[in-house]
mmCIF file of C-alpha atoms in Angstrom:
data_model
loop_
_atom_site.group_PDB
_atom_site.id
_atom_site.type_symbol
_atom_site.label_atom_id
_atom_site.label_comp_id
_atom_site.label_asym_id
_atom_site.label_seq_id
_atom_site.Cartn_x
_atom_site.Cartn_y
_atom_site.Cartn_z
ATOM 1 C CA MET A 1 -140.817 -1.160 -11.455
ATOM 2 C CA GLU A 2 -139.875 2.473 -10.742
ATOM 3 C CA GLU A 3 -143.373 3.685 -11.638
ATOM 4 C CA TRP A 4 -144.840 0.923 -9.476
ATOM 5 C CA SER A 5 -142.711 1.939 -6.486
ATOM 6 C CA TYR A 6 -143.830 5.559 -6.696
ATOM 7 C CA ALA A 7 -147.469 4.499 -7.061
ATOM 8 C CA TYR A 8 -147.272 2.489 -3.829
ATOM 9 C CA GLY A 9 -145.589 5.194 -1.796
ATOM 10 C CA ILE A 10 -142.019 3.924 -1.810
ATOM 11 C CA GLY A 11 -139.836 6.992 -1.575
ATOM 12 C CA ARG A 12 -136.191 7.658 -2.347
ATOM 13 C CA ALA A 13 -133.982 10.581 -1.414
ATOM 14 C CA ASP A 14 -132.483 12.760 -4.113
ATOM 15 C CA GLY A 15 -129.638 11.041 -5.923
ATOM 16 C CA ILE A 16 -130.675 7.508 -4.929
ATOM 17 C CA GLN A 17 -130.905 5.365 -8.041
ATOM 18 C CA LEU A 18 -131.212 1.766 -9.202
ATOM 19 C CA VAL A 19 -128.200 0.716 -11.268
ATOM 20 C CA GLY A 20 -127.922 -2.340 -13.501
ATOM 21 C CA GLU A 21 -124.657 -4.259 -13.886
ATOM 22 C CA ASP A 22 -123.749 -7.360 -15.870
ATOM 23 C CA VAL A 23 -122.519 -10.222 -13.667
ATOM 24 C CA ASP A 24 -121.588 -13.409 -15.521
ATOM 25 C CA GLY A 25 -124.056 -12.542 -18.271
ATOM 26 C CA PHE A 26 -126.970 -11.767 -15.933
ATOM 27 C CA LEU A 27 -128.340 -8.410 -14.830
ATOM 28 C CA ASP A 28 -127.725 -7.366 -11.220
ATOM 29 C CA VAL A 29 -129.738 -4.340 -10.085
ATOM 30 C CA HIS A 30 -128.562 -2.543 -6.966
ATOM 31 C CA VAL A 31 -128.874 0.800 -5.186
ATOM 32 C CA GLU A 32 -126.342 3.611 -5.479
ATOM 33 C CA THR A 33 -126.151 7.226 -4.422
ATOM 34 C CA ALA A 34 -125.024 9.886 -6.876
ATOM 35 C CA GLN A 35 -123.880 12.187 -4.093
ATOM 36 C CA GLU A 36 -122.179 12.148 -0.714
ATOM 37 C CA LEU A 37 -124.448 11.461 2.261
ATOM 38 C CA PRO A 38 -123.863 12.069 5.971
ATOM 39 C CA ALA A 39 -124.539 9.361 8.543
ATOM 40 C CA GLY A 40 -128.179 9.173 9.600
ATOM 41 C CA THR A 41 -129.607 10.121 6.203
ATOM 42 C CA SER A 42 -132.854 8.387 5.236
ATOM 43 C CA VAL A 43 -132.281 7.165 1.705
ATOM 44 C CA MET A 44 -135.450 5.121 1.201
ATOM 45 C CA TYR A 45 -138.926 4.810 2.703
ATOM 46 C CA ILE A 46 -141.134 1.687 2.449
ATOM 47 C CA PRO A 47 -144.677 2.050 3.850
ATOM 48 C CA SER A 48 -145.751 -0.566 6.359
ATOM 49 C CA ASP A 49 -148.647 -1.786 4.217
ATOM 50 C CA VAL A 50 -146.310 -2.558 1.308
ATOM 51 C CA ILE A 51 -143.950 -4.741 3.351
ATOM 52 C CA LEU A 52 -144.460 -8.499 2.940
ATOM 53 C CA SER A 53 -144.297 -10.047 6.388
ATOM 54 C CA SER A 54 -144.191 -13.596 7.771
ATOM 55 C CA ASN A 55 -146.133 -12.514 10.863
ATOM 56 C CA ARG A 56 -148.874 -11.011 8.719
ATOM 57 C CA ALA A 57 -148.933 -14.120 6.551
ATOM 58 C CA ILE A 58 -149.507 -16.288 9.628
ATOM 59 C CA ALA A 59 -152.282 -13.948 10.751
ATOM 60 C CA GLU A 60 -153.846 -14.096 7.280
ATOM 61 C CA PHE A 61 -153.651 -17.865 6.717
ATOM 62 C CA GLY A 62 -153.731 -19.181 10.265
ATOM 63 C CA ARG A 63 -151.427 -21.916 11.458
ATOM 64 C CA LEU A 64 -151.126 -24.813 9.013
ATOM 65 C CA GLU A 65 -150.630 -27.546 11.591
ATOM 66 C CA GLU A 66 -150.179 -30.400 9.130
ATOM 67 C CA ALA A 67 -147.507 -28.529 7.192
ATOM 68 C CA GLU A 68 -145.767 -27.388 10.389
ATOM 69 C CA SER A 69 -145.681 -30.972 11.674
ATOM 70 C CA LEU A 70 -144.077 -32.063 8.417
ATOM 71 C CA LEU A 71 -141.476 -29.310 8.636
ATOM 72 C CA GLN A 72 -140.650 -30.410 12.178
ATOM 73 C CA ALA A 73 -140.442 -34.068 11.169
ATOM 74 C CA ASN A 74 -138.006 -33.143 8.390
ATOM 75 C CA GLY A 75 -135.752 -31.163 10.734
ATOM 76 C CA VAL A 76 -136.488 -27.718 9.299
ATOM 77 C CA GLU A 77 -138.691 -26.402 12.085
ATOM 78 C CA ASN A 78 -136.569 -23.244 12.204
ATOM 79 C CA GLU A 79 -137.774 -22.342 8.715
ATOM 80 C CA MET A 80 -141.403 -21.596 9.680
ATOM 81 C CA ARG A 81 -141.088 -17.870 8.959
ATOM 82 C CA GLU A 82 -139.667 -18.537 5.530
ATOM 83 C CA PHE A 83 -142.437 -21.057 4.814
ATOM 84 C CA TYR A 84 -145.268 -18.637 5.572
ATOM 85 C CA LEU A 85 -143.619 -15.758 3.710
ATOM 86 C CA MET A 86 -143.230 -18.068 0.712
ATOM 87 C CA LEU A 87 -146.942 -18.894 0.880
ATOM 88 C CA LYS A 88 -147.775 -15.184 0.853
ATOM 89 C CA ILE A 89 -145.785 -14.787 -2.358
ATOM 90 C CA LEU A 90 -147.575 -17.746 -3.950
ATOM 91 C CA VAL A 91 -150.983 -16.336 -2.988
ATOM 92 C CA GLU A 92 -150.098 -13.016 -4.603
ATOM 93 C CA LEU A 93 -148.765 -14.776 -7.709
ATOM 94 C CA GLU A 94 -152.104 -16.545 -8.118
ATOM 95 C CA LYS A 95 -153.809 -13.161 -8.352
ATOM 96 C CA GLY A 96 -151.775 -12.266 -11.430
ATOM 97 C CA GLU A 97 -152.157 -8.645 -12.500
ATOM 98 C CA GLU A 98 -154.745 -8.133 -9.760
ATOM 99 C CA SER A 99 -152.006 -8.401 -7.151
ATOM 100 C CA PRO A 100 -150.513 -5.102 -5.967
ATOM 101 C CA TYR A 101 -147.122 -6.852 -6.150
ATOM 102 C CA TYR A 102 -147.434 -7.937 -9.784
ATOM 103 C CA HIS A 103 -144.956 -5.438 -11.208
ATOM 104 C CA TYR A 104 -142.580 -5.879 -8.273
ATOM 105 C CA PHE A 105 -142.462 -9.655 -8.736
ATOM 106 C CA ASN A 106 -142.157 -9.251 -12.482
ATOM 107 C CA GLY A 107 -138.944 -7.268 -12.001
ATOM 108 C CA LEU A 108 -137.211 -9.804 -9.742
ATOM 109 C CA PRO A 109 -134.520 -12.268 -10.908
ATOM 110 C CA ARG A 110 -135.286 -15.585 -12.573
ATOM 111 C CA PHE A 111 -131.718 -16.882 -12.453
ATOM 112 C CA PHE A 112 -129.981 -17.846 -9.214
ATOM 113 C CA ALA A 113 -126.483 -19.147 -8.554
ATOM 114 C CA ASN A 114 -126.816 -20.319 -4.956
ATOM 115 C CA GLY A 115 -126.821 -23.800 -3.446
ATOM 116 C CA PRO A 116 -130.444 -24.755 -4.197
ATOM 117 C CA SER A 117 -129.982 -23.860 -7.869
ATOM 118 C CA MET A 118 -126.768 -25.822 -8.390
ATOM 119 C CA THR A 119 -126.455 -29.082 -10.287
ATOM 120 C CA PRO A 120 -124.683 -32.223 -9.019
ATOM 121 C CA PHE A 121 -121.751 -31.225 -11.223
ATOM 122 C CA CYS A 122 -121.579 -27.849 -9.467
ATOM 123 C CA TYR A 123 -121.371 -29.562 -6.082
ATOM 124 C CA ARG A 124 -118.432 -31.612 -7.321
ATOM 125 C CA CYS A 125 -116.567 -28.452 -8.359
ATOM 126 C CA ILE A 126 -116.410 -26.742 -4.962
ATOM 127 C CA PRO A 127 -114.574 -27.744 -1.766
ATOM 128 C CA PRO A 128 -116.388 -30.207 0.527
ATOM 129 C CA PHE A 129 -117.281 -27.660 3.207
ATOM 130 C CA ALA A 130 -118.781 -25.249 0.669
ATOM 131 C CA ALA A 131 -120.507 -28.138 -1.107
ATOM 132 C CA LYS A 132 -122.001 -29.237 2.194
ATOM 133 C CA LEU A 133 -123.386 -25.742 2.798
ATOM 134 C CA CYS A 134 -124.837 -25.636 -0.723
ATOM 135 C CA GLN A 135 -126.451 -29.048 -0.338
ATOM 136 C CA LYS A 136 -127.888 -27.996 3.022
ATOM 137 C CA GLU A 137 -129.650 -25.122 1.272
ATOM 138 C CA ARG A 138 -130.919 -27.574 -1.336
ATOM 139 C CA VAL A 139 -132.353 -29.747 1.436
ATOM 140 C CA LYS A 140 -134.261 -26.713 2.693
ATOM 141 C CA LEU A 141 -135.767 -26.267 -0.770
ATOM 142 C CA ASN A 142 -136.846 -29.907 -0.832
ATOM 143 C CA HIS A 143 -138.468 -29.796 2.613
ATOM 144 C CA VAL A 144 -139.741 -26.217 2.960
ATOM 145 C CA ALA A 145 -141.111 -25.908 -0.565
ATOM 146 C CA PHE A 146 -141.488 -29.212 -2.399
ATOM 147 C CA GLY A 147 -142.264 -31.313 0.673
ATOM 148 C CA CYS A 148 -145.225 -29.192 1.770
ATOM 149 C CA LYS A 149 -146.914 -28.399 -1.547
ATOM 150 C CA SER A 150 -149.781 -30.807 -1.050
ATOM 151 C CA ARG A 151 -150.454 -29.555 2.489
ATOM 152 C CA VAL A 152 -151.561 -26.061 1.434
ATOM 153 C CA GLN A 153 -155.159 -26.504 0.397
ATOM 154 C CA PHE A 154 -156.005 -22.819 -0.100
ATOM 155 C CA LEU A 155 -153.680 -22.727 -3.113
ATOM 156 C CA SER A 156 -155.056 -23.889 -6.444
ATOM 157 C CA GLU A 157 -154.263 -27.352 -7.725
ATOM 158 C CA LYS A 158 -152.271 -25.753 -10.550
ATOM 159 C CA THR A 159 -150.098 -23.782 -8.117
ATOM 160 C CA ARG A 160 -149.606 -26.775 -5.819
ATOM 161 C CA GLY A 161 -148.298 -28.752 -8.765
ATOM 162 C CA ASP A 162 -146.007 -26.050 -10.174
ATOM 163 C CA SER A 163 -142.565 -26.939 -8.789
ATOM 164 C CA LEU A 164 -140.824 -24.146 -10.688
ATOM 165 C CA LEU A 165 -143.134 -21.578 -9.125
ATOM 166 C CA TRP A 166 -142.510 -22.953 -5.625
ATOM 167 C CA GLU A 167 -138.771 -22.914 -6.237
ATOM 168 C CA TRP A 168 -138.892 -19.300 -7.420
ATOM 169 C CA ALA A 169 -140.902 -18.203 -4.369
ATOM 170 C CA PHE A 170 -138.446 -20.077 -2.137
ATOM 171 C CA GLN A 171 -135.497 -18.339 -3.787
ATOM 172 C CA ILE A 172 -137.041 -14.901 -3.391
ATOM 173 C CA VAL A 173 -137.602 -15.482 0.325
ATOM 174 C CA TYR A 174 -134.178 -16.957 1.001
ATOM 175 C CA THR A 175 -132.175 -14.439 -1.008
ATOM 176 C CA ARG A 176 -134.108 -11.197 -0.423
ATOM 177 C CA SER A 177 -135.818 -11.281 2.985
ATOM 178 C CA PHE A 178 -134.460 -9.784 6.210
ATOM 179 C CA GLU A 179 -135.446 -9.918 9.840
ATOM 180 C CA ALA A 180 -137.317 -6.824 10.973
ATOM 181 C CA PRO A 181 -135.198 -4.415 13.054
ATOM 182 C CA ASP A 182 -137.864 -4.026 15.748
ATOM 183 C CA GLY A 183 -137.033 -7.219 17.669
ATOM 184 C CA SER A 184 -140.317 -8.912 16.733
ATOM 185 C CA GLY A 185 -138.619 -11.780 14.891
ATOM 186 C CA ASP A 186 -140.729 -10.961 11.841
ATOM 187 C CA LEU A 187 -139.217 -11.915 8.478
ATOM 188 C CA CYS A 188 -139.884 -9.350 5.779
ATOM 189 C CA LEU A 189 -139.527 -8.541 2.118
ATOM 190 C CA TYR A 190 -139.007 -4.836 1.560
ATOM 191 C CA PRO A 191 -139.933 -4.062 -2.072
ATOM 192 C CA ILE A 192 -137.166 -1.978 -3.692
ATOM 193 C CA GLY A 193 -135.546 -1.940 -0.256
ATOM 194 C CA ASP A 194 -134.299 -5.454 -1.017
ATOM 195 C CA MET A 195 -131.969 -4.192 -3.739
ATOM 196 C CA PHE A 196 -129.095 -3.110 -1.507
ATOM 197 C CA ASN A 197 -126.132 -5.363 -2.211
ATOM 198 C CA HIS A 198 -123.993 -7.002 0.459
ATOM 199 C CA ALA A 199 -120.625 -5.701 1.607
ATOM 200 C CA THR A 200 -118.295 -6.413 4.498
ATOM 201 C CA GLU A 201 -118.260 -2.699 5.348
ATOM 202 C CA ALA A 202 -121.974 -1.887 5.111
ATOM 203 C CA ASN A 203 -123.184 1.710 5.035
ATOM 204 C CA VAL A 204 -126.991 1.432 5.400
ATOM 205 C CA ALA A 205 -129.460 -0.417 7.643
ATOM 206 C CA TYR A 206 -133.215 -0.827 8.092
ATOM 207 C CA GLU A 207 -135.032 1.193 10.767
ATOM 208 C CA TYR A 208 -138.730 1.250 11.761
ATOM 209 C CA ASP A 209 -140.865 4.088 13.022
ATOM 210 C CA GLU A 210 -143.678 3.611 15.538
ATOM 211 C CA ALA A 211 -146.176 2.870 12.767
ATOM 212 C CA GLY A 212 -144.034 0.052 11.336
ATOM 213 C CA ASN A 213 -142.890 1.989 8.284
ATOM 214 C CA CYS A 214 -139.379 1.128 7.154
ATOM 215 C CA TYR A 215 -136.621 3.662 6.611
ATOM 216 C CA VAL A 216 -133.270 2.730 5.118
ATOM 217 C CA GLN A 217 -130.694 4.957 6.760
ATOM 218 C CA THR A 218 -126.990 5.491 6.303
ATOM 219 C CA THR A 219 -124.934 4.200 9.230
ATOM 220 C CA THR A 220 -121.822 6.187 8.330
ATOM 221 C CA ASP A 221 -120.788 9.015 6.058
ATOM 222 C CA VAL A 222 -121.082 7.702 2.501
ATOM 223 C CA ALA A 223 -119.293 8.742 -0.679
ATOM 224 C CA ALA A 224 -121.078 8.608 -4.017
ATOM 225 C CA GLY A 225 -121.389 4.985 -5.097
ATOM 226 C CA PRO A 226 -123.035 1.730 -3.921
ATOM 227 C CA LEU A 227 -125.185 1.600 -0.801
ATOM 228 C CA THR A 228 -124.755 -1.736 0.931
ATOM 229 C CA MET A 229 -125.869 -3.939 3.822
ATOM 230 C CA THR A 230 -124.224 -6.898 5.521
ATOM 231 C CA TYR A 231 -126.309 -10.031 4.912
ATOM 232 C CA SER A 232 -124.321 -12.431 7.075
ATOM 233 C CA ASP A 233 -120.911 -13.126 8.623
ATOM 234 C CA PRO A 234 -118.445 -11.587 6.155
ATOM 235 C CA THR A 235 -115.726 -14.051 7.182
ATOM 236 C CA ASN A 236 -117.701 -16.935 5.695
ATOM 237 C CA PRO A 237 -117.760 -16.353 1.930
ATOM 238 C CA SER A 238 -118.753 -19.986 1.353
ATOM 239 C CA TYR A 239 -122.039 -19.448 3.209
ATOM 240 C CA LEU A 240 -122.755 -16.320 1.185
ATOM 241 C CA LEU A 241 -122.225 -18.396 -1.952
ATOM 242 C CA ALA A 242 -124.469 -21.196 -0.703
ATOM 243 C CA ARG A 243 -127.304 -18.992 0.555
ATOM 244 C CA TYR A 244 -127.262 -15.984 -1.758
ATOM 245 C CA GLY A 245 -125.237 -17.027 -4.790
ATOM 246 C CA PHE A 246 -122.457 -14.449 -4.881
ATOM 247 C CA LEU A 247 -118.824 -14.111 -3.830
ATOM 248 C CA ASP A 248 -117.883 -11.366 -1.390
ATOM 249 C CA GLU A 249 -114.377 -10.510 -2.543
ATOM 250 C CA SER A 250 -114.170 -7.840 0.162
ATOM 251 C CA SER A 251 -114.320 -10.528 2.858
ATOM 252 C CA PRO A 252 -111.344 -10.063 5.208
ATOM 253 C CA ALA A 253 -110.977 -13.740 5.993
ATOM 254 C CA SER A 254 -112.122 -17.245 5.243
ATOM 255 C CA PHE A 255 -113.024 -19.938 7.716
ATOM 256 C CA CYS A 256 -110.288 -22.416 8.468
ATOM 257 C CA LYS A 257 -113.185 -24.796 8.203
ATOM 258 C CA LEU A 258 -113.117 -27.254 11.050
ATOM 259 C CA GLY A 259 -116.765 -27.869 10.250
ATOM 260 C CA VAL A 260 -116.380 -31.335 8.791
ATOM 261 C CA ASP A 261 -118.320 -33.465 11.227
ATOM 262 C CA TRP A 262 -115.714 -36.113 11.911
ATOM 263 C CA HIS A 263 -113.281 -33.477 13.241
ATOM 264 C CA ILE A 264 -115.613 -31.963 15.823
ATOM 265 C CA THR A 265 -115.379 -33.329 19.370
ATOM 266 C CA ASP A 266 -117.297 -32.431 22.490
ATOM 267 C CA GLU A 267 -114.117 -31.092 24.058
ATOM 268 C CA LEU A 268 -113.480 -28.721 21.140
ATOM 269 C CA ILE A 269 -117.038 -27.459 21.484
ATOM 270 C CA HIS A 270 -116.559 -27.002 25.229
ATOM 271 C CA MET A 271 -113.348 -25.095 24.509
ATOM 272 C CA GLY A 272 -115.476 -22.593 22.607
ATOM 273 C CA TYR A 273 -114.251 -23.342 19.109
ATOM 274 C CA SER A 274 -116.361 -23.222 15.998
ATOM 275 C CA THR A 275 -115.774 -22.542 12.332
ATOM 276 C CA SER A 276 -116.473 -18.857 12.932
ATOM 277 C CA THR A 277 -113.409 -18.499 15.192
ATOM 278 C CA LEU A 278 -110.951 -20.477 13.048
ATOM 279 C CA LEU A 279 -109.920 -17.874 10.501
ATOM 280 C CA PHE A 280 -107.364 -17.404 7.760
ATOM 281 C CA TYR A 281 -106.898 -13.693 7.027
ATOM 282 C CA LYS A 282 -106.724 -12.918 3.329
ATOM 283 C CA ASP A 283 -104.831 -9.631 3.404
ATOM 284 C CA THR A 284 -102.200 -10.356 6.065
ATOM 285 C CA GLY A 285 -101.835 -14.127 5.750
ATOM 286 C CA GLU A 286 -102.137 -14.559 9.504
ATOM 287 C CA VAL A 287 -104.363 -17.102 11.229
ATOM 288 C CA SER A 288 -106.454 -16.616 14.353
ATOM 289 C CA GLU A 289 -105.063 -17.751 17.696
ATOM 290 C CA GLN A 290 -107.764 -20.411 17.845
ATOM 291 C CA VAL A 291 -106.311 -22.126 14.774
ATOM 292 C CA TRP A 292 -103.046 -22.752 16.626
ATOM 293 C CA ASP A 293 -104.957 -24.036 19.653
ATOM 294 C CA VAL A 294 -106.920 -26.536 17.609
ATOM 295 C CA LEU A 295 -103.901 -27.688 15.627
ATOM 296 C CA LEU A 296 -101.974 -28.309 18.847
ATOM 297 C CA TYR A 297 -104.949 -30.021 20.464
ATOM 298 C CA LYS A 298 -105.262 -32.338 17.474
ATOM 299 C CA TYR A 299 -101.537 -33.069 17.391
ATOM 300 C CA LEU A 300 -101.402 -33.910 21.098
ATOM 301 C CA GLY A 301 -104.398 -36.203 20.669
ATOM 302 C CA GLU A 302 -102.442 -38.199 18.108
ATOM 303 C CA GLU A 303 -99.196 -38.293 20.085
ATOM 304 C CA ASP A 304 -99.932 -38.058 23.815
ATOM 305 C CA VAL A 305 -103.508 -38.082 25.119
ATOM 306 C CA GLY A 306 -102.327 -37.293 28.628
ATOM 307 C CA ARG A 307 -100.636 -34.093 27.505
ATOM 308 C CA GLN A 308 -103.682 -33.281 25.388
ATOM 309 C CA GLN A 309 -105.791 -33.378 28.544
ATOM 310 C CA GLU A 310 -103.298 -31.140 30.361
ATOM 311 C CA PHE A 311 -103.557 -28.632 27.509
ATOM 312 C CA TYR A 312 -107.353 -28.888 27.600
ATOM 313 C CA GLN A 313 -107.474 -28.246 31.349
ATOM 314 C CA ALA A 314 -105.102 -25.290 31.014
ATOM 315 C CA HIS A 315 -107.350 -23.770 28.375
ATOM 316 C CA MET A 316 -110.542 -24.349 30.344
ATOM 317 C CA SER A 317 -109.072 -22.913 33.554
ATOM 318 C CA GLY A 318 -107.547 -19.868 31.847
ATOM 319 C CA ASP A 319 -103.993 -20.940 32.612
ATOM 320 C CA TYR A 320 -102.353 -18.877 29.881
ATOM 321 C CA GLU A 321 -98.783 -19.607 30.951
ATOM 322 C CA THR A 322 -99.213 -23.372 30.671
ATOM 323 C CA LYS A 323 -100.932 -23.013 27.317
ATOM 324 C CA GLN A 324 -98.168 -20.799 26.040
ATOM 325 C CA SER A 325 -95.495 -23.232 27.167
ATOM 326 C CA TYR A 326 -97.220 -25.972 25.186
ATOM 327 C CA HIS A 327 -97.367 -23.775 22.106
ATOM 328 C CA GLU A 328 -93.700 -22.918 22.401
ATOM 329 C CA GLY A 329 -92.682 -26.523 22.970
ATOM 330 C CA TYR A 330 -94.683 -27.884 20.042
ATOM 331 C CA TYR A 331 -94.476 -24.956 17.632
ATOM 332 C CA GLU A 332 -92.568 -26.816 14.923
ATOM 333 C CA GLN A 333 -94.977 -29.745 15.056
ATOM 334 C CA THR A 334 -98.077 -27.561 14.804
ATOM 335 C CA ARG A 335 -96.411 -25.450 12.118
ATOM 336 C CA GLU A 336 -95.733 -28.641 10.127
ATOM 337 C CA LYS A 337 -99.348 -29.691 10.582
ATOM 338 C CA LEU A 338 -100.529 -26.307 9.350
ATOM 339 C CA LEU A 339 -98.409 -26.623 6.206
ATOM 340 C CA GLU A 340 -99.611 -30.161 5.591
ATOM 341 C CA HIS A 341 -103.229 -29.154 5.666
ATOM 342 C CA ILE A 342 -102.724 -25.977 3.636
ATOM 343 C CA ASP A 343 -101.080 -28.029 0.893
ATOM 344 C CA ASP A 344 -103.789 -30.696 1.068
ATOM 345 C CA ILE A 345 -106.449 -28.094 0.399
ATOM 346 C CA LEU A 346 -104.441 -26.251 -2.234
ATOM 347 C CA GLY A 347 -104.040 -29.524 -4.084
ATOM 348 C CA GLU A 348 -107.731 -30.217 -3.810
ATOM 349 C CA LEU A 349 -108.613 -26.732 -5.015
ATOM 350 C CA ASP A 350 -106.298 -27.106 -8.002
ATOM 351 C CA GLY A 351 -108.045 -30.331 -8.890
ATOM 352 C CA LEU A 352 -111.462 -28.769 -8.510
ATOM 353 C CA SER A 353 -110.472 -25.864 -10.751
ATOM 354 C CA GLN A 354 -109.268 -28.271 -13.408
ATOM 355 C CA LYS A 355 -112.550 -30.116 -13.213
ATOM 356 C CA SER A 356 -114.553 -26.879 -13.374
ATOM 357 C CA ALA A 357 -112.564 -25.555 -16.299
ATOM 358 C CA TYR A 358 -113.026 -28.806 -18.178
ATOM 359 C CA GLY A 359 -116.759 -28.817 -17.527
ATOM 360 C CA GLY A 360 -117.019 -25.212 -18.692
ATOM 361 C CA ALA A 361 -115.114 -25.939 -21.886
ATOM 362 C CA VAL A 362 -117.208 -29.005 -22.703
ATOM 363 C CA ALA A 363 -120.635 -27.678 -21.738
ATOM 364 C CA GLY A 364 -120.293 -24.046 -20.721
ATOM 365 C CA ASP A 365 -123.881 -23.037 -21.447
ATOM 366 C CA ASP A 366 -125.124 -25.981 -19.379
ATOM 367 C CA HIS A 367 -123.220 -24.763 -16.321
ATOM 368 C CA PRO A 368 -123.717 -20.986 -16.081
ATOM 369 C CA ARG A 369 -122.711 -21.007 -12.402
ATOM 370 C CA LEU A 370 -119.183 -22.212 -13.127
ATOM 371 C CA PRO A 371 -117.633 -18.725 -13.422
ATOM 372 C CA LEU A 372 -118.850 -17.928 -9.905
ATOM 373 C CA ILE A 373 -117.661 -21.285 -8.573
ATOM 374 C CA LEU A 374 -114.223 -20.734 -10.104
ATOM 375 C CA ARG A 375 -113.991 -17.273 -8.518
ATOM 376 C CA HIS A 376 -114.970 -18.727 -5.153
ATOM 377 C CA ASN A 377 -112.307 -21.419 -5.407
ATOM 378 C CA ASP A 378 -109.717 -18.867 -6.510
ATOM 379 C CA PHE A 379 -110.615 -16.670 -3.528
ATOM 380 C CA VAL A 380 -110.171 -19.540 -1.076
ATOM 381 C CA ARG A 381 -106.954 -20.572 -2.807
ATOM 382 C CA ALA A 382 -105.542 -17.034 -2.649
ATOM 383 C CA THR A 383 -106.359 -16.876 1.063
ATOM 384 C CA PHE A 384 -104.603 -20.175 1.764
ATOM 385 C CA MET A 385 -101.626 -19.104 -0.365
ATOM 386 C CA ALA A 386 -101.408 -15.876 1.650
ATOM 387 C CA VAL A 387 -101.229 -17.902 4.863
ATOM 388 C CA ARG A 388 -98.640 -20.193 3.333
ATOM 389 C CA GLY A 389 -96.528 -17.249 2.233
ATOM 390 C CA TYR A 390 -96.728 -15.617 5.665
ATOM 391 C CA TYR A 391 -95.737 -18.629 7.752
ATOM 392 C CA PHE A 392 -93.633 -20.521 5.220
ATOM 393 C CA PRO A 393 -91.725 -17.913 3.181
ATOM 394 C CA GLY A 394 -89.292 -19.375 0.711
ATOM 395 C CA GLU A 395 -90.961 -22.802 0.699
ATOM 396 C CA PRO A 396 -92.329 -23.167 -2.843
ATOM 397 C CA TYR A 397 -95.651 -24.824 -3.438
ATOM 398 C CA GLU A 398 -95.576 -27.460 -6.138
ATOM 399 C CA GLU A 399 -98.886 -28.102 -7.803
ATOM 400 C CA PRO A 400 -99.528 -31.843 -7.680
ATOM 401 C CA SER A 401 -100.136 -33.729 -10.886
ATOM 402 C CA GLY A 402 -102.816 -36.300 -11.546
ATOM 403 C CA SER A 403 -106.287 -36.530 -10.043
ATOM 404 C CA PHE A 404 -107.406 -35.195 -6.686
ATOM 405 C CA SER A 405 -109.856 -36.410 -4.099
ATOM 406 C CA LEU A 406 -113.016 -34.312 -3.968
ATOM 407 C CA SER A 407 -114.132 -35.345 -0.491
ATOM 408 C CA SER A 408 -111.084 -36.604 1.381
ATOM 409 C CA LYS A 409 -111.841 -37.287 5.031
ATOM 410 C CA ASN A 410 -108.175 -36.605 5.701
ATOM 411 C CA ALA A 411 -108.627 -32.955 4.770
ATOM 412 C CA PHE A 412 -108.446 -30.963 7.993
ATOM 413 C CA PHE A 413 -109.441 -27.668 6.401
ATOM 414 C CA THR A 414 -111.978 -27.771 3.578
#
C-alpha cells in the first residue's frame, strides 16, 4: 500500500510512518510521527482526485430515486451520503485490478468488531443502552446495504447478490469516512488519511486548499508518537464501540445513560437534558449537575407531582435559588436514588461479565469480539465504581449472587 500511495501522489512529511499493532489478535495499522512536530505542520497530503466522495458519486451515478424512496420508507433517509459512497466502492471493486483503488482496498481490514458485525450472543453480553446502539447500527446495515441491493441496476448481478461484499463496503464507509472540512456536507474517504486513530485529545485534523486537496495538519504541538483525530463525542464510549468497534479508554466520562426510551419525557427534553449531558466522570468520580437535576425530578414525580412541577418551573425560569433549595431539601433522597441505580447497573454488569466469560471459555474462537466487549463492560463498571466511591465512601459494594436481568426496565442508568 505504501508504494501505491506514492504512485498516486499521497505525500507524507518526514518521520510520518504507518505502524502495525496487534489488538485482540488482529492487526491495527495507524499513523505515528517519529519526531516532535509544532502546531500547524502538514503531515500528510491527499490529492483531490484520489479522495472518494459521496458528492462525486451522486454526480457520477445520478440520483437513484427508487433506492432513495426505500431508504426513506425504512427510516434511514439521513444515510444517503453513506449509501452513495458505498456504491462508489462497489463500482471500483467490480473493476478488480483495473481500479486505481485496488491496492488501497486490498490493504483495508476484513475483520470488524462494531455493532453491525456482532452476533446475537454479543448483544446479550453488553449493557442494554450499548446493545441498543449496536443493534441500531445493524439496522443501518440491513436497510442501507442489504435492503437496496436489488435497486442498483448498474451493478452486476453477481455484485448485487454478494451480501458479504455489500457488508464490507458498508463497514468501510461507516468506520473510515469523514465529513469534508469545507462545509459542503460531502462525505469522504481519504486513502491513507483514514488511518489516524481516535483519541479524546486529538492532535491532527483535515484541511482543504482551494483546489479541494486535503492536508492533514497538527492542531497542537505533538511529541513523537501516535497522531490522532476525534471521531465522535469522547464521553460516549458505547457509541464508539457500536459505530467503530473499539474502546476509547482515554474517555473522561461515560454517559449516565438516560437514553432508555421509557425514561424520556417531553418535560425532560424541554429542560434541555439528553444522554450527552448526564455524565459520570471516570477520573474524579463526580457526576454532572444535570444528573442531580434528573434524579430529583424523577423522585418528585414519584412522591409529589405538584412539587415536581414547581421544580420544573424553577428550572425553566432560571430560578436558581428555588432549585437549590429543592436540592438541599431532598439531597438524601436523591443520593439514595443514585446509589440504588449505581448498584443496579453494577449488578447487571457483573452478570454480563460472567456470561461473556462463560461464552469465551466455551466457544472463544466463535466470539472473537468478546475481549473488546469485556473491556467495554469493565470500563463502564470502573466508572460507576468511581462514582460510588466518591459519593458513598465506606459503603462496600457486595456483588450479588445468582442470575441477573439483561434488559431490566427498572434500570435507570444502562
